[in-house]
PDB file of C-alpha atoms in Angstrom:
ATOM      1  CA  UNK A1332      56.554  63.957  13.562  1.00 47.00           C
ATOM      2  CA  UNK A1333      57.139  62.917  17.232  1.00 56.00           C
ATOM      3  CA  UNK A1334      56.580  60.073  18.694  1.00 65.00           C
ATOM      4  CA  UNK A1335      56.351  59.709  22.465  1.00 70.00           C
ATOM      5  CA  UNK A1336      56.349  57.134  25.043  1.00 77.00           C
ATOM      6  CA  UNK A1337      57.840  54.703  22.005  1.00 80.00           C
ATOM      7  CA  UNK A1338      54.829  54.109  19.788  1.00 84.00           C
ATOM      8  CA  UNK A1339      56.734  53.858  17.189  1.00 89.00           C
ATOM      9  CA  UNK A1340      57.081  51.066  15.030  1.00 92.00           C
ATOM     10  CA  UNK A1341      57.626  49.839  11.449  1.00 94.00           C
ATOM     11  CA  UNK A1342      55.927  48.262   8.679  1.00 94.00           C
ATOM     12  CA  UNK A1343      58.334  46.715   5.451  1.00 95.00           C
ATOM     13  CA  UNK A1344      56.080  45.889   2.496  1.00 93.00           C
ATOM     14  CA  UNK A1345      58.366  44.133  -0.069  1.00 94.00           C
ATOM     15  CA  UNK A1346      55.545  44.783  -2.959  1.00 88.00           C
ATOM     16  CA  UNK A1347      53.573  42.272  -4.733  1.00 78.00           C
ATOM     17  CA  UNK A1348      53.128  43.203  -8.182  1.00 84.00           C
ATOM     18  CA  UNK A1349      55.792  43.101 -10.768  1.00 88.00           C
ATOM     19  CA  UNK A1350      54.170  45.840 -12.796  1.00 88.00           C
ATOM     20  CA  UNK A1351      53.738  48.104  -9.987  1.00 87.00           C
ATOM     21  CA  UNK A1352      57.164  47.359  -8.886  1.00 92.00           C
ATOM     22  CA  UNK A1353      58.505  48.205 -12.599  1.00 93.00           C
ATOM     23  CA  UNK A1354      56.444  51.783 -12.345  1.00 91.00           C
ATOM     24  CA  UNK A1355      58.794  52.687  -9.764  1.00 92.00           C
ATOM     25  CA  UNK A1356      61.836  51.096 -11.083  1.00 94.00           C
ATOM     26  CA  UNK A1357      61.833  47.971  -9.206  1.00 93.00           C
ATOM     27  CA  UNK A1358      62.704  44.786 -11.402  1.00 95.00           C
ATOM     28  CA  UNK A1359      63.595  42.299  -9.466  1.00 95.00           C
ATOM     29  CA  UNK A1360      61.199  39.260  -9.472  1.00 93.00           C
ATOM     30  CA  UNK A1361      58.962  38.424  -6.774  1.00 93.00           C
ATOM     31  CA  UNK A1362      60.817  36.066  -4.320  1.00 94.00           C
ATOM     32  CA  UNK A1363      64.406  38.480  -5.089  1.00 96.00           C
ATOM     33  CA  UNK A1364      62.012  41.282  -3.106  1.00 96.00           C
ATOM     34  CA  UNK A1365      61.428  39.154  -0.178  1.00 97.00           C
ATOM     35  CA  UNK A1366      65.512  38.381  -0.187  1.00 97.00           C
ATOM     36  CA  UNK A1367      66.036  41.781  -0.437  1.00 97.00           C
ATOM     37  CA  UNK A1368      63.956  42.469   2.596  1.00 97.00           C
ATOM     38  CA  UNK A1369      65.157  39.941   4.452  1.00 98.00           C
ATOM     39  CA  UNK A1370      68.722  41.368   4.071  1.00 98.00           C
ATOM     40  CA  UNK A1371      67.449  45.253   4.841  1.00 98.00           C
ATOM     41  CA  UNK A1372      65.552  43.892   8.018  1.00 98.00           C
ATOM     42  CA  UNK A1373      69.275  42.243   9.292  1.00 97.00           C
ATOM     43  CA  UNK A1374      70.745  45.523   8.836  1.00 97.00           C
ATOM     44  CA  UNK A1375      67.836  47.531  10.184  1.00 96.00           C
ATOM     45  CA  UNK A1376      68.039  45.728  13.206  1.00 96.00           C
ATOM     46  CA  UNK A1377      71.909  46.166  13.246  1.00 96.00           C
ATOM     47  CA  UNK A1378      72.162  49.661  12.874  1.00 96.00           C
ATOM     48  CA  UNK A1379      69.732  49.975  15.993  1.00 95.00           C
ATOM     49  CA  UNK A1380      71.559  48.020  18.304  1.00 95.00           C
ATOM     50  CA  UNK A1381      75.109  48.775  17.386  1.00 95.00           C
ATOM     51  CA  UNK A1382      76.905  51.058  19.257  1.00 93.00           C
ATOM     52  CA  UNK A1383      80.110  50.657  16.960  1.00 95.00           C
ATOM     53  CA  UNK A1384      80.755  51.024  12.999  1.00 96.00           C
ATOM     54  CA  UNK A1385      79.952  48.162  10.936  1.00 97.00           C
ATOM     55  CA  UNK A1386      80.764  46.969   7.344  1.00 98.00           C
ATOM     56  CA  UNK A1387      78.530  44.961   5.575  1.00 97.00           C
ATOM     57  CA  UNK A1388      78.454  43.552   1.490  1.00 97.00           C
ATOM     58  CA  UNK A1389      75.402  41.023   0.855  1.00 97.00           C
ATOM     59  CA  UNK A1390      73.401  40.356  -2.164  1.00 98.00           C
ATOM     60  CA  UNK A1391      71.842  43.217  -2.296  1.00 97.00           C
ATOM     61  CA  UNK A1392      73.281  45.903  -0.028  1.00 98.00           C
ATOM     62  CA  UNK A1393      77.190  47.626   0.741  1.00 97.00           C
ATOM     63  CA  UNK A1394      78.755  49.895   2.908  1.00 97.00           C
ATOM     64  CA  UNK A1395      81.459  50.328   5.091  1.00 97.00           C
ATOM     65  CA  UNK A1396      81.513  51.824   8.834  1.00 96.00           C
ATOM     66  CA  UNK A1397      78.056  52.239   9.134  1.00 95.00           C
ATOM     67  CA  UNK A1398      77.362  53.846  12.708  1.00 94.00           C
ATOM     68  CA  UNK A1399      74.100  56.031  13.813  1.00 93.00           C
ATOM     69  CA  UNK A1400      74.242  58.600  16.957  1.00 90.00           C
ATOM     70  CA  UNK A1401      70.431  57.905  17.167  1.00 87.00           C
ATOM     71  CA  UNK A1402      69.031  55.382  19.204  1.00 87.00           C
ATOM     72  CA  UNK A1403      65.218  53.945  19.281  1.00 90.00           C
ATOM     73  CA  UNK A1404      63.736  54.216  22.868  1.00 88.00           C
ATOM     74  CA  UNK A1405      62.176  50.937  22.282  1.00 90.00           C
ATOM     75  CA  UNK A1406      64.540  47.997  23.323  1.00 91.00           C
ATOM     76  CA  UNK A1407      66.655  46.626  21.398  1.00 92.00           C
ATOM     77  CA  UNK A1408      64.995  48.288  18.662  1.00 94.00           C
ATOM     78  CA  UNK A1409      61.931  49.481  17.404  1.00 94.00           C
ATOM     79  CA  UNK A1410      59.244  46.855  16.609  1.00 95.00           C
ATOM     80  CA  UNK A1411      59.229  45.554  12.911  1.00 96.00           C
ATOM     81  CA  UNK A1412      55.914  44.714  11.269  1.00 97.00           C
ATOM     82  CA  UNK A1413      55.474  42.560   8.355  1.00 97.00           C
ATOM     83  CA  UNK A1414      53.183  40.738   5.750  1.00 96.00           C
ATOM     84  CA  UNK A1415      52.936  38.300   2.963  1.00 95.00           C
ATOM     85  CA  UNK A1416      51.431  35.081   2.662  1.00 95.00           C
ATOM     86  CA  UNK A1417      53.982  33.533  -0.146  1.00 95.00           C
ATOM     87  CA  UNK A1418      56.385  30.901   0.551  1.00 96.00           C
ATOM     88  CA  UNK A1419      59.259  33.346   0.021  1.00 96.00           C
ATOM     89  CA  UNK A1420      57.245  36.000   2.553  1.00 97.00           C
ATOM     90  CA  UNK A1421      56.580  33.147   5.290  1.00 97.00           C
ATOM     91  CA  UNK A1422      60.394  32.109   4.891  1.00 97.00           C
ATOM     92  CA  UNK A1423      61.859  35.525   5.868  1.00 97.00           C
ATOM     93  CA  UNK A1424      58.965  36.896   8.152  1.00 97.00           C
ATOM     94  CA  UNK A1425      59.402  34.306  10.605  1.00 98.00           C
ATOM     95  CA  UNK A1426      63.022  34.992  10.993  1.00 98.00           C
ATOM     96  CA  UNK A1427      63.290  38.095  11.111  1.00 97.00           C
ATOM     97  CA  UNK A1428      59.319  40.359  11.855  1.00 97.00           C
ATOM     98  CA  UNK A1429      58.330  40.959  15.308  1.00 97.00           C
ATOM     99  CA  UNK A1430      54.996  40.847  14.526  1.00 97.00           C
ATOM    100  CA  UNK A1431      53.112  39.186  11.505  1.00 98.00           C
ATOM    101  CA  UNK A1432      50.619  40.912  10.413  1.00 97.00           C
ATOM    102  CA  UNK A1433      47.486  39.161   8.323  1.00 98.00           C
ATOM    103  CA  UNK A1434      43.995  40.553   6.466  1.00 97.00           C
ATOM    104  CA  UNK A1435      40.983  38.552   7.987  1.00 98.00           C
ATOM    105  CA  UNK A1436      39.913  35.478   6.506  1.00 97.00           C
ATOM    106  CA  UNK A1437      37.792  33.140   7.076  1.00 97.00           C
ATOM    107  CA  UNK A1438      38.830  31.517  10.979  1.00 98.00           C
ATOM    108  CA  UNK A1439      39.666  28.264   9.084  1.00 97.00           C
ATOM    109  CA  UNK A1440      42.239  29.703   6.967  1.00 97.00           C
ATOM    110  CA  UNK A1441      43.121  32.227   9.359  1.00 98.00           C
ATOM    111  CA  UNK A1442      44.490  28.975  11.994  1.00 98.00           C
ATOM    112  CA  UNK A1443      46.057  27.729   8.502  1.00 98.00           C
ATOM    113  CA  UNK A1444      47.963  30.585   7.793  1.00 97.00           C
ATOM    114  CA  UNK A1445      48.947  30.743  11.582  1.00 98.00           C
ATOM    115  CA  UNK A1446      50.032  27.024  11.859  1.00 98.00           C
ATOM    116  CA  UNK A1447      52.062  27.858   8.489  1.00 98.00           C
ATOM    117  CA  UNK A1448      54.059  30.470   9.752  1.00 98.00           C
ATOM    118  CA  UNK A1449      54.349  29.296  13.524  1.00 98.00           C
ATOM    119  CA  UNK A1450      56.496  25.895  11.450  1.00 98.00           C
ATOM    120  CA  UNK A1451      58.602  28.275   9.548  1.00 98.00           C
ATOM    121  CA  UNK A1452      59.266  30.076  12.585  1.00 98.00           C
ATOM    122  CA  UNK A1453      60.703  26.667  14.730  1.00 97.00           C
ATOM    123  CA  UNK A1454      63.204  26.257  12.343  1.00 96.00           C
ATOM    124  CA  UNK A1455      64.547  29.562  13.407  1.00 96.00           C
ATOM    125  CA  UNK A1456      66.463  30.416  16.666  1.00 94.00           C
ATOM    126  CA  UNK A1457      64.616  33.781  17.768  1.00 93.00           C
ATOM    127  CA  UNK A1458      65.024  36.110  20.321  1.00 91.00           C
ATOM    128  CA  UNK A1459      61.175  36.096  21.282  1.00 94.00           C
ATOM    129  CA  UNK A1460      58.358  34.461  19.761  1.00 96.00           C
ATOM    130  CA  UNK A1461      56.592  35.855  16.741  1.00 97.00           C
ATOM    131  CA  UNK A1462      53.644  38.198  17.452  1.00 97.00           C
ATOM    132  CA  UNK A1463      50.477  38.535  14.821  1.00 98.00           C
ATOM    133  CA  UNK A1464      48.391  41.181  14.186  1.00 98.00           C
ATOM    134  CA  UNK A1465      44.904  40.992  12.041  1.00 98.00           C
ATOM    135  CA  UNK A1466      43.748  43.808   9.774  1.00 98.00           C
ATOM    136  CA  UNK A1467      39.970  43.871   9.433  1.00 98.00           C
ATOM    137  CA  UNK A1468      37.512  46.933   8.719  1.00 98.00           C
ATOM    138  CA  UNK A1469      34.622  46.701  10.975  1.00 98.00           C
ATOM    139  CA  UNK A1470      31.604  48.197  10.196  1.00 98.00           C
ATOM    140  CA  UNK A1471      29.365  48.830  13.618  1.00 98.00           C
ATOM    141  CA  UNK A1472      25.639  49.898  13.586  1.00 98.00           C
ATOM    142  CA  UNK A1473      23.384  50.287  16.899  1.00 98.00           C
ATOM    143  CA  UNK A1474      21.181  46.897  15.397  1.00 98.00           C
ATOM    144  CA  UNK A1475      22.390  44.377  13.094  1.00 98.00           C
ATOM    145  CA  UNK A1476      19.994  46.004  10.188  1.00 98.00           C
ATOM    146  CA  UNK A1477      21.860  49.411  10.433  1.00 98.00           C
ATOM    147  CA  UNK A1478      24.822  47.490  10.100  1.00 98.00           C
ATOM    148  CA  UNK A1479      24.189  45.563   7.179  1.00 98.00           C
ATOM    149  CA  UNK A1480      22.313  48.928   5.442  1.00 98.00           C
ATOM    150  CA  UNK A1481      25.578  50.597   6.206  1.00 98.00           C
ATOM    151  CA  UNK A1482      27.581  47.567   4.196  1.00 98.00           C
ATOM    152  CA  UNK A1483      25.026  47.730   1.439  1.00 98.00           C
ATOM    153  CA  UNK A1484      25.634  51.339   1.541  1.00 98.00           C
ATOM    154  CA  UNK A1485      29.091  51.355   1.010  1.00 98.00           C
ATOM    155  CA  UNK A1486      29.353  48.643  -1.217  1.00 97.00           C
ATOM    156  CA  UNK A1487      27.627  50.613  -3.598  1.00 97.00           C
ATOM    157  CA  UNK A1488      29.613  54.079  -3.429  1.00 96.00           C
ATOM    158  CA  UNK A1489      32.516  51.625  -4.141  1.00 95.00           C
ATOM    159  CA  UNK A1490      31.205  50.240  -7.492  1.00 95.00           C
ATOM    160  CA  UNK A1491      30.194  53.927  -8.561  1.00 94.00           C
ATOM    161  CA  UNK A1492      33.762  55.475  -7.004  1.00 92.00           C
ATOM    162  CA  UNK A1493      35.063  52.254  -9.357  1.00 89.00           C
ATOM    163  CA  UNK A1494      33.390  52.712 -12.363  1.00 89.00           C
ATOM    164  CA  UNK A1495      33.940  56.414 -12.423  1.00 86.00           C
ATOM    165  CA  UNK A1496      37.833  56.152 -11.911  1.00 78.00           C
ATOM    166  CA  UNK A1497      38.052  53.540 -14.607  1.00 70.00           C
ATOM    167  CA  UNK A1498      36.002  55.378 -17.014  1.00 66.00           C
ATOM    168  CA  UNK A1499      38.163  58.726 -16.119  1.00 63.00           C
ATOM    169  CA  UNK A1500      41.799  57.007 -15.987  1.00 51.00           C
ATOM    170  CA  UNK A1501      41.467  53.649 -18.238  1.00 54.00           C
ATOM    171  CA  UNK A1502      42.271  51.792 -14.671  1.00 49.00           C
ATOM    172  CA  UNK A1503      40.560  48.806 -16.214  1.00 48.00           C
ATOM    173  CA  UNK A1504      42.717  48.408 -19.180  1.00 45.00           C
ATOM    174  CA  UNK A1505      45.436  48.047 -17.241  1.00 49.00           C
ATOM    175  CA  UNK A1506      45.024  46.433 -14.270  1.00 51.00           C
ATOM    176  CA  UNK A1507      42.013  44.400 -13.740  1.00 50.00           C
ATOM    177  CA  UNK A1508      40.327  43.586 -10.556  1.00 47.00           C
ATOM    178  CA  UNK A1509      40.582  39.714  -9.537  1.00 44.00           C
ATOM    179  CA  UNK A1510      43.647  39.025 -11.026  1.00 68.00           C
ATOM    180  CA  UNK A1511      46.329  39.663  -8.286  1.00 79.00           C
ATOM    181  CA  UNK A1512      49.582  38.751  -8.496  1.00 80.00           C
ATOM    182  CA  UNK A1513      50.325  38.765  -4.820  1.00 88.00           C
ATOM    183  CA  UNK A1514      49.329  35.301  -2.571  1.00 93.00           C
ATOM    184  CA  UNK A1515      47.474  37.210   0.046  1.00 93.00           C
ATOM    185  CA  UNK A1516      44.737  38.893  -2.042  1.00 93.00           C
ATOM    186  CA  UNK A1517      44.315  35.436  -3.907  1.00 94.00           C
ATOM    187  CA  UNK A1518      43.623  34.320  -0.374  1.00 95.00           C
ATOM    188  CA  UNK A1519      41.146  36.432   0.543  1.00 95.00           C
ATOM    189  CA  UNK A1520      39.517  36.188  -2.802  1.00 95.00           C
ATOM    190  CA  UNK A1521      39.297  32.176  -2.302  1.00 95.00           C
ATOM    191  CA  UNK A1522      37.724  33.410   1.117  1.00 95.00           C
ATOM    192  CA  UNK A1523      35.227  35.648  -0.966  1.00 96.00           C
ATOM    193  CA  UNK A1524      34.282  32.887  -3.439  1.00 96.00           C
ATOM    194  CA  UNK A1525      33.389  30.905  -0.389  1.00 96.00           C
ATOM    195  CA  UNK A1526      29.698  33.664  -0.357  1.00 97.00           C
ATOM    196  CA  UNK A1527      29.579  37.278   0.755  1.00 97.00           C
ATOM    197  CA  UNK A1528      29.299  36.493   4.435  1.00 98.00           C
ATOM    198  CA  UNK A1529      32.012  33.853   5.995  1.00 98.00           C
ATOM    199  CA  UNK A1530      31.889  32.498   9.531  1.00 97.00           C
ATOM    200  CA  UNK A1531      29.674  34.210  11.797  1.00 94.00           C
ATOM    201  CA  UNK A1532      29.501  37.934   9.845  1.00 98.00           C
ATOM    202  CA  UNK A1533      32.837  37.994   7.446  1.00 98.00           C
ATOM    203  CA  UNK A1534      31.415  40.630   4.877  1.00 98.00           C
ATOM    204  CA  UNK A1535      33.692  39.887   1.533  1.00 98.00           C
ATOM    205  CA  UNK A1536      31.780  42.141  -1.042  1.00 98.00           C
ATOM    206  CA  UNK A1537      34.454  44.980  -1.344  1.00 97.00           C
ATOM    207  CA  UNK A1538      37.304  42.153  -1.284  1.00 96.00           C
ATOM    208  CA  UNK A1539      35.853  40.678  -4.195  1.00 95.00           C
ATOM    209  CA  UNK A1540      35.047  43.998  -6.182  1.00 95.00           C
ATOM    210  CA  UNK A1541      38.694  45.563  -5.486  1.00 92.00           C
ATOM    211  CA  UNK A1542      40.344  42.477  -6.353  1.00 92.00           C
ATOM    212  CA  UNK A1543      41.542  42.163  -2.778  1.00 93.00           C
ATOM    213  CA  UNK A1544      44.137  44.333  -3.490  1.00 86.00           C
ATOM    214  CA  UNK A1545      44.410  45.560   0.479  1.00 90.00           C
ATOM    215  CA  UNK A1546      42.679  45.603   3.406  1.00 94.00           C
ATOM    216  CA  UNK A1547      39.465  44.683   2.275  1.00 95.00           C
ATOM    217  CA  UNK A1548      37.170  42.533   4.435  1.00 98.00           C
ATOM    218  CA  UNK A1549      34.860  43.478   7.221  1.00 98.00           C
ATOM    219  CA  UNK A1550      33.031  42.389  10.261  1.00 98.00           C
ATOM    220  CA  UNK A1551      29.255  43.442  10.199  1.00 98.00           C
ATOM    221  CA  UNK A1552      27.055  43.942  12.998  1.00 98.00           C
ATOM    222  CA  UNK A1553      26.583  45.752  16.434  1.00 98.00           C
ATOM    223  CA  UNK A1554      29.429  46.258  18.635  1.00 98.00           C
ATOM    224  CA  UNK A1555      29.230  43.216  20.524  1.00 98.00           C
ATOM    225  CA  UNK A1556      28.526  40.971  17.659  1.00 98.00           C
ATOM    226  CA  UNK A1557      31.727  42.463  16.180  1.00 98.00           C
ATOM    227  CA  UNK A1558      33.875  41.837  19.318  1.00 98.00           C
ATOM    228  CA  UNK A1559      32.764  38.647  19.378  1.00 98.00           C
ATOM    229  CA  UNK A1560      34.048  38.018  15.990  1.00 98.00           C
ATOM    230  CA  UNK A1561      36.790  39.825  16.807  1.00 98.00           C
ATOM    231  CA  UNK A1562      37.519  36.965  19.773  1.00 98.00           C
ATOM    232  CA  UNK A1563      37.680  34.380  17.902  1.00 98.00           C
ATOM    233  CA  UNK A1564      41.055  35.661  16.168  1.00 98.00           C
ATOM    234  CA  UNK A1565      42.366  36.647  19.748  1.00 97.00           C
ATOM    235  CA  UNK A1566      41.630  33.238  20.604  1.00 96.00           C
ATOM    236  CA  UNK A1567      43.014  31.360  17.343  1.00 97.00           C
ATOM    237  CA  UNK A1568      46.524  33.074  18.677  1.00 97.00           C
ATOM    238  CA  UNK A1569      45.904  37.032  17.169  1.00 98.00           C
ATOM    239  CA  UNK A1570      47.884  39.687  19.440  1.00 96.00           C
ATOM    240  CA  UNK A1571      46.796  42.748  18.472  1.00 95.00           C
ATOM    241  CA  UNK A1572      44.127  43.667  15.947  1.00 96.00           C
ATOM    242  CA  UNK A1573      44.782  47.089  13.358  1.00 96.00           C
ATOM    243  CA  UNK A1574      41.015  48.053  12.509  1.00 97.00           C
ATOM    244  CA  UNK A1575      40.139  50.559   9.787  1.00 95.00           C
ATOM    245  CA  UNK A1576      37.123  52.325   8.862  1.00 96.00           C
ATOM    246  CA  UNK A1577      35.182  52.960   5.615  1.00 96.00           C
ATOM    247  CA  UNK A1578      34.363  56.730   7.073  1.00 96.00           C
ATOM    248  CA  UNK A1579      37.550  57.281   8.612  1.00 95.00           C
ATOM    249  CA  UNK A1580      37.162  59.749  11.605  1.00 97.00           C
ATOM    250  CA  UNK A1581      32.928  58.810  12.571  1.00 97.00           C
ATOM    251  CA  UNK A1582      34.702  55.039  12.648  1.00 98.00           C
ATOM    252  CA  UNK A1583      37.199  55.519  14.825  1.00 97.00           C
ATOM    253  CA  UNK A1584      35.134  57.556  17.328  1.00 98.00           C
ATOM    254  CA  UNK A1585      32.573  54.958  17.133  1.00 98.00           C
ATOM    255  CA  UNK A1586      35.610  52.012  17.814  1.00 98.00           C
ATOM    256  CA  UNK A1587      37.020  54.161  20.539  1.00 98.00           C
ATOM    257  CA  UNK A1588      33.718  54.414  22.231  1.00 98.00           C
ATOM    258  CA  UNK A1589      31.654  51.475  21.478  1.00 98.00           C
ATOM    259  CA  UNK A1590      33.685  48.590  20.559  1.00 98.00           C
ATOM    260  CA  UNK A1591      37.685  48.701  21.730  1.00 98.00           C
ATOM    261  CA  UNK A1592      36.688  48.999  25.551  1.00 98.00           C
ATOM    262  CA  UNK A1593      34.248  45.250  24.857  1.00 98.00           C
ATOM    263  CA  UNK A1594      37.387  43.858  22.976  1.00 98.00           C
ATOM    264  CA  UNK A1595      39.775  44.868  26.375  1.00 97.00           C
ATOM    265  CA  UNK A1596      37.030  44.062  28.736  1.00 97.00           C
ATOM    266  CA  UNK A1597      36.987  40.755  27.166  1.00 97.00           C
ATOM    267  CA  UNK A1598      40.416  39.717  26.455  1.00 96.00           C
ATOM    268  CA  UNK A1599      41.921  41.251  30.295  1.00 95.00           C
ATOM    269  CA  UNK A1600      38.665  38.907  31.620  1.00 95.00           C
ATOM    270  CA  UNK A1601      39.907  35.687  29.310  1.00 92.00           C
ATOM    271  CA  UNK A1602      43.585  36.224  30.378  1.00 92.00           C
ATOM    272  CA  UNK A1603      42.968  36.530  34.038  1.00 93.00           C
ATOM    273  CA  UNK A1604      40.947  33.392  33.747  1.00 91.00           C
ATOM    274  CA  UNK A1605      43.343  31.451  31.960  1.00 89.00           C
ATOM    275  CA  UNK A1606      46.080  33.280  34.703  1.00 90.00           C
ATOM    276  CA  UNK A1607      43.763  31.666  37.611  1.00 87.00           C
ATOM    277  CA  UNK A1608      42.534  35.027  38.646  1.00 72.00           C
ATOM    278  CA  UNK A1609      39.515  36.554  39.103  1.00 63.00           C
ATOM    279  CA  UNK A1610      38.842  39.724  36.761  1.00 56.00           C
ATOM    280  CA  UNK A1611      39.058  41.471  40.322  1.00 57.00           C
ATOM    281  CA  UNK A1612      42.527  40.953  41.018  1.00 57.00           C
ATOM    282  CA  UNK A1613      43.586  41.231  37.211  1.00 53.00           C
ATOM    283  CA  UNK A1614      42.489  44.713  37.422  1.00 53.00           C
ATOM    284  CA  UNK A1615      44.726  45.578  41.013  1.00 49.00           C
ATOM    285  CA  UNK A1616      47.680  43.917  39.419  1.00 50.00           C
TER     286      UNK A1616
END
């Protein structure tokens, strides 16, 4: 795969389930992950920038003369994404992540996990300031009814699509759903237990039926009662925003034409406003 123009970036997911972990031979405990990543993330970033060999014996990694002849066209490296909303995730993500990236909560706890990780990262001296990135599935209708029809809609495949693969593969015997392990899907599941819709149109129904074991809550609504929601992360301190559709391609053509261009419209009007120019002038500049 090629990647032009440097679009290219990274995302390091340390796992956060011991018995997942185990399937694939992983046995270190939960925080020992997060060290581990911490220490592959320093020597990520090293053999990117280095333009001579390198030794290097830690906790968890050794070699000796480590050089590479290939160079990322981003500078100094490729951006690294990462997540996790434990202690141990917080501590190394603020050092060393260019951009922290969290599910949607509710806009309460979204500020407190911001606030959270904006203190870890003071105590660290950083080249640039963290960036944050929220991952949401929006669900878009031309009226709010569609919308919500389209939720109920989906909702429902889900608990058949779940039943069926736990009746065919004995899922449920071994892995139940609201019981994670990891701190971030507890998180969104205390959002959930807070009522299916949070906020102004949070939709937490799948997040509580999966066990909030990913990306798993949605905005409802039409495309400008979506951005709006989407706004109020931008303006809580949210960089960039990774949406994700139940219907994969029909959503993103919808997001591409009917709600990305209100997001931009929005956010280049807000920052030229808060710049002291008129959206005129931001748009010649």
């Amino acid at each position: 795969m090629i990647f032009r123009g440097g679009r290219a970036s990274v995302n390091i997911i340390s796992g956060g389930n011991d018995a997942e972990q185990r399937r694939d031979g992983d046995y270190l405990d939960h925080d020992a992950r997060y060290e581990r990543t911490g220490e592959f993330i320093d020597i990520l970033k090293r053999v990117w920038t280095s333009d001579t060999p390198f030794s290097h014996e830690g906790k968890y990694y050794r070699f000796e003369d480590n050089v590479s002849n290939v160079r990322p066209l981003q500078k100094p490296h490729i951006p690294v994404f990462f997540s996790g909303s434990s202690d141990a995730a917080v501590e190394v993500g603020a050092r060393t992540a260019d951009t922290y990236m969290l599910w949607a909560e509710s806009l309460a706890g979204t500020r407190e996990q911001l606030d959270r990780i904006r203190a870890a990262e003071a105590r660290f001296e950083r080249a640039n300031p963290l960036r944050f990135s929220l991952s949401v599935r929006p669900i878009i209708a031309p009226t709010e009814a569609e919308a919500w029809a389209k939720a109920e809609d989906i909702l429902g495949k889900a608990r058949a699509l779940q039943a069926k693969s736990a009746q065919a593969f004995g899922i449920g015997r071994r892995e139940r759903p609201g019981q994670p392990q990891n701190v971030g899907s507890i998180r969104l599941l205390e959002t959930a237990a807070k009522g299916r819709v949070v906020d102004k149109r949070l939709w937490t129904e799948i997040a509580q039926l999966t066990g909030a074991s990913g990306n798993s809550t949605a905005l409802v609504g039409t495309p400008e009662q979506v951005a709006e929601s989407l706004l109020d992360y931008y303006d809580l301190g949210i960089d960039t925003i990774l949406i994700r559709g139940f219907d994969p391609l029909r959503d993103a053509i919808a997001y591409g034409r009917e709600l990305i261009p209100l997001v931009r419209a929005e956010v280049a009007r807000r920052d030229a406003e808060a710049a002291g120019k008129s959206p005129l002038q931001a748009a010649r500049a």
